[in-house]
mmCIF file of C-alpha atoms in Angstrom:
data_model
loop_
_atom_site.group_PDB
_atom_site.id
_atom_site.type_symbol
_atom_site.label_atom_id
_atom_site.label_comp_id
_atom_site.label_asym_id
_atom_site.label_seq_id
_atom_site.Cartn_x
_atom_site.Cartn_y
_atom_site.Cartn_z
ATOM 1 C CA UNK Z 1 -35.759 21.435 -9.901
ATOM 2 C CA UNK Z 2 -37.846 17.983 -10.961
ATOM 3 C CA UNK Z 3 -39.294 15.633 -8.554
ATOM 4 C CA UNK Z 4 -37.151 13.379 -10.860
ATOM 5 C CA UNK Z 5 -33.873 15.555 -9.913
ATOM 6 C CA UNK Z 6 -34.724 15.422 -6.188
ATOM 7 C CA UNK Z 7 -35.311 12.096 -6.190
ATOM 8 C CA UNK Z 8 -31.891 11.087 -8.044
ATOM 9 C CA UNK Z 9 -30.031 13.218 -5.389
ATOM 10 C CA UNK Z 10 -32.078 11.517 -2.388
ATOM 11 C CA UNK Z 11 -31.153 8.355 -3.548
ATOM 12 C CA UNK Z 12 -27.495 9.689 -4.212
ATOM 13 C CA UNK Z 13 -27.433 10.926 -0.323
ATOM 14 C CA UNK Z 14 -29.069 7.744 0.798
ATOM 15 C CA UNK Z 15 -26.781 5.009 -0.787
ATOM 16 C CA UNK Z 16 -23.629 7.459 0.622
ATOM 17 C CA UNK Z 17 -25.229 7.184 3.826
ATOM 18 C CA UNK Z 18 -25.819 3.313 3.417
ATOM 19 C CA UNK Z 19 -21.851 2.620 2.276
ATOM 20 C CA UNK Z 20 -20.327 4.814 4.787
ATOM 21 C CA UNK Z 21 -22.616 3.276 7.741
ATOM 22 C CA UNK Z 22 -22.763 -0.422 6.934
ATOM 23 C CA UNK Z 23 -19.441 -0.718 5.935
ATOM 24 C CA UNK Z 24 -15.993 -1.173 8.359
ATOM 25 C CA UNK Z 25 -13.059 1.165 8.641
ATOM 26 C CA UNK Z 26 -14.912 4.260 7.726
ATOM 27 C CA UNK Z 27 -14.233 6.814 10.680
ATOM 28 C CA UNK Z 28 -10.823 7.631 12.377
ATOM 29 C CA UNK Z 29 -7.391 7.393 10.868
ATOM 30 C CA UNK Z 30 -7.876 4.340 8.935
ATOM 31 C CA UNK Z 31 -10.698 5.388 6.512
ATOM 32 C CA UNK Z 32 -11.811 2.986 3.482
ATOM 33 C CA UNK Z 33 -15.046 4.453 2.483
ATOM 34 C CA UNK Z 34 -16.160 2.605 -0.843
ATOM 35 C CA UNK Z 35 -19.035 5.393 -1.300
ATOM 36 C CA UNK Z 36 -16.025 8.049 -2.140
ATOM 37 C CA UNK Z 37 -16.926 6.360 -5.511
ATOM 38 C CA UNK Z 38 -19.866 8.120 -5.647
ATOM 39 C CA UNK Z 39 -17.742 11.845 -5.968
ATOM 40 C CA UNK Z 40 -17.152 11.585 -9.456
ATOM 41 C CA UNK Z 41 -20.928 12.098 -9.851
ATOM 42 C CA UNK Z 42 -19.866 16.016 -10.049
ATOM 43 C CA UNK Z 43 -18.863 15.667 -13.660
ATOM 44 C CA UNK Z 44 -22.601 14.395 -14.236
ATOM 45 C CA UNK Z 45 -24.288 17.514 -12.289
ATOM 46 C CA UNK Z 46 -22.388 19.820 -9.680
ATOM 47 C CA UNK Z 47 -25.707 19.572 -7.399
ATOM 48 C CA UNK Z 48 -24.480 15.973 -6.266
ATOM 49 C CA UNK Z 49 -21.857 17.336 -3.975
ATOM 50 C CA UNK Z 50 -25.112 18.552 -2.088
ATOM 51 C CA UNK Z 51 -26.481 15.262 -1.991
ATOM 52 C CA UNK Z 52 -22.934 13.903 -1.261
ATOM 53 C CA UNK Z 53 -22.894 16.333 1.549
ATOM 54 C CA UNK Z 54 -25.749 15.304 3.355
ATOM 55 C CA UNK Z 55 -25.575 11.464 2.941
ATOM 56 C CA UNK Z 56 -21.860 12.112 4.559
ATOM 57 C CA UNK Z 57 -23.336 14.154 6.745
ATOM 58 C CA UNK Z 58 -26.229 11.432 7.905
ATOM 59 C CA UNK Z 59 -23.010 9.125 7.963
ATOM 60 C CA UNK Z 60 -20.581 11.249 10.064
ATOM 61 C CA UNK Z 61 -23.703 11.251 12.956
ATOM 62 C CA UNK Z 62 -22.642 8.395 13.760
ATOM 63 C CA UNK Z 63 -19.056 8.804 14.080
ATOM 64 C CA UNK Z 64 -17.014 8.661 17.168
ATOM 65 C CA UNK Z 65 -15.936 11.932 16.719
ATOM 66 C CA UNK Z 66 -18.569 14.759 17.224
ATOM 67 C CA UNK Z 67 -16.333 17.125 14.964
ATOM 68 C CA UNK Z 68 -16.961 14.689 12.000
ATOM 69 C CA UNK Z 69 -20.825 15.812 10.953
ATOM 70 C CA UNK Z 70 -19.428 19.649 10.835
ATOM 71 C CA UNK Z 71 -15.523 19.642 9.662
ATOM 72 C CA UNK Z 72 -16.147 15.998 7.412
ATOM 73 C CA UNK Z 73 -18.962 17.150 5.837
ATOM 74 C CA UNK Z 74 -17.841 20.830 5.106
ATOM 75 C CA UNK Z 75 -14.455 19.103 3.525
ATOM 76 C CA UNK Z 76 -16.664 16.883 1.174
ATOM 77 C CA UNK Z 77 -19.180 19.387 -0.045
ATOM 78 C CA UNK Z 78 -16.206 22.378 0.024
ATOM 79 C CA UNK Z 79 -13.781 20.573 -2.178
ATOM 80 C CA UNK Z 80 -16.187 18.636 -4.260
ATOM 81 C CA UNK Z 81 -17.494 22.200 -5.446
ATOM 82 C CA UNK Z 82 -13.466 22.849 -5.753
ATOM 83 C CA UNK Z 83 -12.968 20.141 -8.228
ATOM 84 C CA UNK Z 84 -16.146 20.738 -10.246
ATOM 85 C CA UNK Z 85 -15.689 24.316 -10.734
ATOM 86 C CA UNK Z 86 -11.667 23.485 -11.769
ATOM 87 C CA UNK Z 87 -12.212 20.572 -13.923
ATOM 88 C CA UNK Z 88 -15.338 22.842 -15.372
ATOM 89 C CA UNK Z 89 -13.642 23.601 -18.403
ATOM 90 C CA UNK Z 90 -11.489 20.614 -19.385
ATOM 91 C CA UNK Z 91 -12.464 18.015 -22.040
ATOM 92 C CA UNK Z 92 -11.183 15.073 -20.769
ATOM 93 C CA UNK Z 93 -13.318 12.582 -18.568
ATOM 94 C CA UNK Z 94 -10.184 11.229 -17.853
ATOM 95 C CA UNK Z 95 -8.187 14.359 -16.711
ATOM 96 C CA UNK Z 96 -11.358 14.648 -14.272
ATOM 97 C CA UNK Z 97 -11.458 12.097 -12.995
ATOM 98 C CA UNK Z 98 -7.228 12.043 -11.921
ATOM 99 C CA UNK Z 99 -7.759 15.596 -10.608
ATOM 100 C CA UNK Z 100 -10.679 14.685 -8.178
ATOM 101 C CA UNK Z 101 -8.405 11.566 -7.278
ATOM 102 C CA UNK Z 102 -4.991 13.844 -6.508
ATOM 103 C CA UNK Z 103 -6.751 16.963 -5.178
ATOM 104 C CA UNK Z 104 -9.746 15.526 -2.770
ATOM 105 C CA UNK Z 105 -6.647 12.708 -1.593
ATOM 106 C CA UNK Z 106 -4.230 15.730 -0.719
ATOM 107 C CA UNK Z 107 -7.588 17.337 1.350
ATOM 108 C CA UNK Z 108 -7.430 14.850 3.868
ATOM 109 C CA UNK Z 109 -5.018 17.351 5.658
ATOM 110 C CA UNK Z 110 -8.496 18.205 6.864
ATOM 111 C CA UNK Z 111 -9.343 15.000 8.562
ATOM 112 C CA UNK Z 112 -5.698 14.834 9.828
ATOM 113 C CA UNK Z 113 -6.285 17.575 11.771
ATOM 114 C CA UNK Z 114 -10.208 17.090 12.988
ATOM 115 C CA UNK Z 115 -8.367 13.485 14.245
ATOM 116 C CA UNK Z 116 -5.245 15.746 15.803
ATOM 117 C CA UNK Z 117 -7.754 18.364 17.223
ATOM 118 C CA UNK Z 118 -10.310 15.961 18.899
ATOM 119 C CA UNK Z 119 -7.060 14.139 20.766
ATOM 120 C CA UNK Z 120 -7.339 10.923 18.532
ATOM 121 C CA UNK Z 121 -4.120 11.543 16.952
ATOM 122 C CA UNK Z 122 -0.695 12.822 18.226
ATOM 123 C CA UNK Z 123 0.909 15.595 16.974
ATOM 124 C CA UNK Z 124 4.439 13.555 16.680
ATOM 125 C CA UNK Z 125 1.831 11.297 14.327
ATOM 126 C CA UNK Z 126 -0.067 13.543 12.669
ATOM 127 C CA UNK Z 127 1.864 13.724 9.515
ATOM 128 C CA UNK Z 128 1.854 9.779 9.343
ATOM 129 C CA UNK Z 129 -1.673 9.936 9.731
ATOM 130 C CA UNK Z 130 -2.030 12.832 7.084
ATOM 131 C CA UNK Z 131 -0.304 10.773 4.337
ATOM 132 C CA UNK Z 132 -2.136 7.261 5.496
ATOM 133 C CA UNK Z 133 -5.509 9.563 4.877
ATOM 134 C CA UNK Z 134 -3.900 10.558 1.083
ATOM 135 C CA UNK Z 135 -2.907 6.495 0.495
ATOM 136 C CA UNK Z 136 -5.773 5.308 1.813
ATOM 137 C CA UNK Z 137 -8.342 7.708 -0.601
ATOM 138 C CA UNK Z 138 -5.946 7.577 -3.171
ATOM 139 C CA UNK Z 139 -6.453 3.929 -3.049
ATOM 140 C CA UNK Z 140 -10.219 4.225 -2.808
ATOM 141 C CA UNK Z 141 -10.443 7.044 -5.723
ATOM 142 C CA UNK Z 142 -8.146 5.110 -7.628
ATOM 143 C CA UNK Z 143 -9.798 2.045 -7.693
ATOM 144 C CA UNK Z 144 -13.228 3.277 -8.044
ATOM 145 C CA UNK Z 145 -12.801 6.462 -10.527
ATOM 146 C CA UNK Z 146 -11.151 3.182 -12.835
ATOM 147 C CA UNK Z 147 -14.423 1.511 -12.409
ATOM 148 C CA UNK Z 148 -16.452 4.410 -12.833
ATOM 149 C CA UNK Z 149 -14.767 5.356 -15.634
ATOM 150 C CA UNK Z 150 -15.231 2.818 -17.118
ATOM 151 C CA UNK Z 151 -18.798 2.042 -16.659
ATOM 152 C CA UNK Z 152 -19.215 5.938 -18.307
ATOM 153 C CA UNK Z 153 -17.306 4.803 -21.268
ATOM 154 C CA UNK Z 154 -20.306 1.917 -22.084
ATOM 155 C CA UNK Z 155 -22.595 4.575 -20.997
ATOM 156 C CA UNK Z 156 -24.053 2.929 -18.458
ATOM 157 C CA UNK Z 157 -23.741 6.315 -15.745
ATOM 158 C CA UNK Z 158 -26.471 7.636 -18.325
ATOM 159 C CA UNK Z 159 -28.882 5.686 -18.058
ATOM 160 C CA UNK Z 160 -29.356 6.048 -14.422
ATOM 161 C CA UNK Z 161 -29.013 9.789 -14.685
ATOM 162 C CA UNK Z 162 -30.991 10.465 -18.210
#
């Protein structure tokens, strides 16, 4: 791998770590994390759910919950390399881009339960806080993939990663 490769995933990890840290609601069951927008890098080079990894991973040390560096960052990497290797073999950006948004949304069961296991949740709320998790990303993915998606189309994406 490049120096140039390295350093686009360093910077990758770093501005994850940035969003997630310097931003509000982005730990416990309320989660808006703006650098989710940053997942549909996968369709550009599977090696950025690495780099995704450990900037959520430098993120989640700082989160209330001492589960969140292990189980958080094993859900990120785990189904980022999910979606990649599904989505490997279809054509359309777009069709991507809806499957990372539907299937890394419906993951959240994950966080549900990290926020049921750790005593933060109830288990009379934990399905309320498993679909608040899938609404919540959804909304995130949603309105991010659209802008990322769109900023592909004028092929701006490339330039940063050419």
């Amino acid at each position: 791998m490049s120096v140039k490769n390295i350093a686009k995933l360093a910077v990758v990890a770093a501005l994850y770590a940035v969003l997630t840290l310097f931003l509000p609601n982005q730990f416990g069951p309320v989660q808006f994390r703006l650098a989710e927008a940053l997942d549909f890098l996968i369709f550009y080079d599977y090696r950025y759910a690495y780099a995704l990894g450990v900037g959520c991973a430098i993120a989640n040390i700082s989160s209330p919950m001492f589960l969140d560096v292990i189980v958080g960052t094993a859900q990120t990497v785990l189904v980022l390399l999910f979606i990649y290797f599904i989505t490997k073999k279809m054509k359309s950006l777009l069709a991507k881009y809806i499957t990372l948004d539907v299937v890394f949304s419906l993951s959240m069961f994950i966080i549900a339960w990290e926020l049921w296991f750790q005593g933060l949740v109830k288990s009379s709320a934990l399905m309320n806080t498993y679909v608040g998790l899938v609404l919540w990303e959804g909304f995130v993915l949603t309105i991010t993939g659209v802008a990322m998606y769109l900023v592909q189309k004028q092929n701006l994406v490339n330039l940063y990663l050419d």
